[in-house]
């Protein structure tokens, strides 16, 4: 069974984030430049929220607000659910599916160390299942019970 840390180990690059007082346009630039759909909102090293592409579309674009004049803290999800590096991916997937989340910030001893996405979680779980199937197939084809 894989844990959150295994997903983080596959990622490279710096933590993508904005401050709560930044304008939404900066969050959108970060998403575009880093090819992600969510950025963490961190003030003075403390996670205060997460803002997604959907938040920007629904809370800024649809009401006709200006992304250059709307602060991130008006559209972000404050105090988001978080996970720890040693949490099992199956539990993360269940939480994400149940609550409709696509991204979960990862905290280690209160410090932000990354973010995981539903796609990354699913890919890792599928990889683990494939490895299990291959191991079982090898066991059965070799000297399995009664063989």
Short mmCIF file of C-alpha atoms in Angstrom, two decimals:
data_model
loop_
_atom_site.label_atom_id
_atom_site.label_comp_id
_atom_site.label_asym_id
_atom_site.label_seq_id
_atom_site.Cartn_x
_atom_site.Cartn_y
_atom_site.Cartn_z
CA UNK A 1 0.00 0.00 0.00
CA UNK A 2 1.46 3.35 -1.06
CA UNK A 3 1.52 6.48 1.03
CA UNK A 4 1.34 10.19 0.20
CA UNK A 5 5.12 10.48 0.42
CA UNK A 6 5.47 8.16 -2.60
CA UNK A 7 3.47 10.60 -4.73
CA UNK A 8 5.50 13.58 -3.53
CA UNK A 9 8.74 11.73 -4.34
CA UNK A 10 7.70 11.55 -8.00
CA UNK A 11 7.29 15.31 -8.26
CA UNK A 12 9.96 17.83 -9.02
CA UNK A 13 10.18 21.55 -8.69
CA UNK A 14 9.28 24.14 -6.12
CA UNK A 15 6.04 24.40 -4.22
CA UNK A 16 3.59 26.47 -6.27
CA UNK A 17 1.77 29.01 -4.16
CA UNK A 18 0.45 32.54 -3.84
CA UNK A 19 -0.36 34.80 -0.88
CA UNK A 20 -3.92 35.52 0.19
CA UNK A 21 -3.53 39.20 -0.70
CA UNK A 22 -2.31 38.48 -4.23
CA UNK A 23 -4.75 39.14 -7.02
CA UNK A 24 -6.47 36.20 -8.71
CA UNK A 25 -4.60 36.99 -11.92
CA UNK A 26 -1.36 35.92 -10.17
CA UNK A 27 -2.90 32.59 -9.14
CA UNK A 28 -4.01 32.07 -12.75
CA UNK A 29 -0.51 32.90 -14.02
CA UNK A 30 0.99 30.36 -11.61
CA UNK A 31 -1.49 27.73 -12.81
CA UNK A 32 -0.73 28.47 -16.45
CA UNK A 33 3.04 28.68 -16.08
CA UNK A 34 3.25 25.48 -14.03
CA UNK A 35 0.51 23.59 -15.88
CA UNK A 36 -1.52 22.90 -12.73
CA UNK A 37 -5.14 23.47 -11.83
CA UNK A 38 -4.72 24.55 -8.23
CA UNK A 39 -2.25 26.54 -6.15
CA UNK A 40 -1.82 26.67 -2.42
CA UNK A 41 -2.35 29.92 -0.57
CA UNK A 42 0.45 30.41 1.95
CA UNK A 43 1.00 33.44 4.16
CA UNK A 44 4.25 33.65 6.12
CA UNK A 45 4.85 29.92 5.79
CA UNK A 46 1.35 28.98 6.97
CA UNK A 47 -1.22 27.28 4.72
CA UNK A 48 -4.35 29.44 4.73
CA UNK A 49 -6.16 28.08 1.68
CA UNK A 50 -6.19 26.62 -1.79
CA UNK A 51 -7.48 28.19 -4.99
CA UNK A 52 -8.44 26.19 -8.04
CA UNK A 53 -9.13 26.96 -11.65
CA UNK A 54 -12.78 26.20 -10.91
CA UNK A 55 -12.82 28.73 -8.06
CA UNK A 56 -11.52 31.38 -10.44
CA UNK A 57 -14.08 30.54 -13.12
CA UNK A 58 -17.10 30.28 -10.83
CA UNK A 59 -16.29 33.01 -8.32
CA UNK A 60 -14.59 35.55 -10.60
CA UNK A 61 -15.47 34.96 -14.26
CA UNK A 62 -19.17 34.15 -13.91
CA UNK A 63 -20.05 37.12 -11.66
CA UNK A 64 -18.05 39.40 -13.97
CA UNK A 65 -15.34 40.34 -11.45
CA UNK A 66 -11.91 41.50 -12.56
CA UNK A 67 -9.15 38.96 -11.83
CA UNK A 68 -6.67 41.84 -11.69
CA UNK A 69 -8.60 43.48 -8.85
CA UNK A 70 -9.96 40.49 -6.91
CA UNK A 71 -7.79 39.19 -4.06
CA UNK A 72 -7.22 35.45 -3.79
CA UNK A 73 -8.70 35.39 -0.26
CA UNK A 74 -12.11 36.26 -1.72
CA UNK A 75 -12.24 33.13 -3.88
CA UNK A 76 -10.01 30.56 -2.14
CA UNK A 77 -11.16 27.67 0.01
CA UNK A 78 -9.87 28.59 3.44
CA UNK A 79 -8.54 26.06 5.95
CA UNK A 80 -8.50 23.18 3.45
CA UNK A 81 -8.44 19.54 4.48
CA UNK A 82 -4.86 18.30 4.57
CA UNK A 83 -3.02 14.98 4.68
CA UNK A 84 0.33 13.87 6.08
CA UNK A 85 3.19 12.21 4.17
CA UNK A 86 2.58 8.87 5.89
CA UNK A 87 -1.17 8.75 5.14
CA UNK A 88 -2.25 5.84 2.89
CA UNK A 89 -3.31 6.79 -0.63
CA UNK A 90 -6.50 4.72 -0.37
CA UNK A 91 -7.71 6.94 2.47
CA UNK A 92 -6.83 10.07 0.50
CA UNK A 93 -8.75 8.79 -2.52
CA UNK A 94 -11.79 8.01 -0.37
CA UNK A 95 -11.71 11.49 1.20
CA UNK A 96 -11.32 13.17 -2.18
CA UNK A 97 -14.16 11.17 -3.74
CA UNK A 98 -16.49 11.66 -0.78
CA UNK A 99 -15.94 15.40 -0.51
CA UNK A 100 -15.43 16.23 -4.19
CA UNK A 101 -11.82 17.41 -3.78
CA UNK A 102 -9.29 17.11 -6.58
CA UNK A 103 -6.31 18.39 -4.60
CA UNK A 104 -5.07 17.89 -1.05
CA UNK A 105 -2.28 19.91 0.57
CA UNK A 106 0.32 17.83 2.41
CA UNK A 107 1.61 19.00 5.80
CA UNK A 108 4.50 17.51 7.72
CA UNK A 109 4.65 18.70 11.35
CA UNK A 110 2.55 21.72 10.36
CA UNK A 111 4.82 22.68 7.45
CA UNK A 112 3.54 22.60 3.86
CA UNK A 113 5.55 20.05 1.87
CA UNK A 114 3.41 19.65 -1.23
CA UNK A 115 0.05 18.97 -2.77
CA UNK A 116 -1.36 15.80 -4.32
CA UNK A 117 -4.02 15.52 -6.99
CA UNK A 118 -6.70 12.91 -7.54
CA UNK A 119 -5.02 11.90 -10.81
CA UNK A 120 -1.71 11.26 -9.07
CA UNK A 121 -3.39 9.24 -6.33
CA UNK A 122 -5.32 7.10 -8.82
CA UNK A 123 -2.21 6.47 -10.96
CA UNK A 124 -0.26 5.28 -7.94
CA UNK A 125 -3.05 3.02 -6.70
CA UNK A 126 -3.41 1.48 -10.18
CA UNK A 127 0.36 0.94 -10.36
CA UNK A 128 0.27 -0.84 -6.98
CA UNK A 129 -2.62 -3.04 -8.11
CA UNK A 130 -0.77 -3.96 -11.32
CA UNK A 131 2.29 -4.94 -9.28
CA UNK A 132 0.12 -7.10 -7.02
CA UNK A 133 -1.48 -8.82 -10.02
CA UNK A 134 1.96 -9.47 -11.56
CA UNK A 135 3.25 -10.89 -8.26
CA UNK A 136 0.22 -13.16 -7.88
CA UNK A 137 0.42 -14.29 -11.51
CA UNK A 138 4.09 -15.14 -11.07
CA UNK A 139 3.31 -17.08 -7.90
CA UNK A 140 0.51 -19.06 -9.53
CA UNK A 141 2.48 -19.79 -12.71
CA UNK A 142 5.61 -20.84 -10.84
CA UNK A 143 5.32 -23.10 -7.83
CA UNK A 144 1.94 -22.13 -6.47
CA UNK A 145 -0.08 -24.25 -4.09
CA UNK A 146 -0.22 -27.85 -5.24
CA UNK A 147 2.22 -27.07 -8.05
#
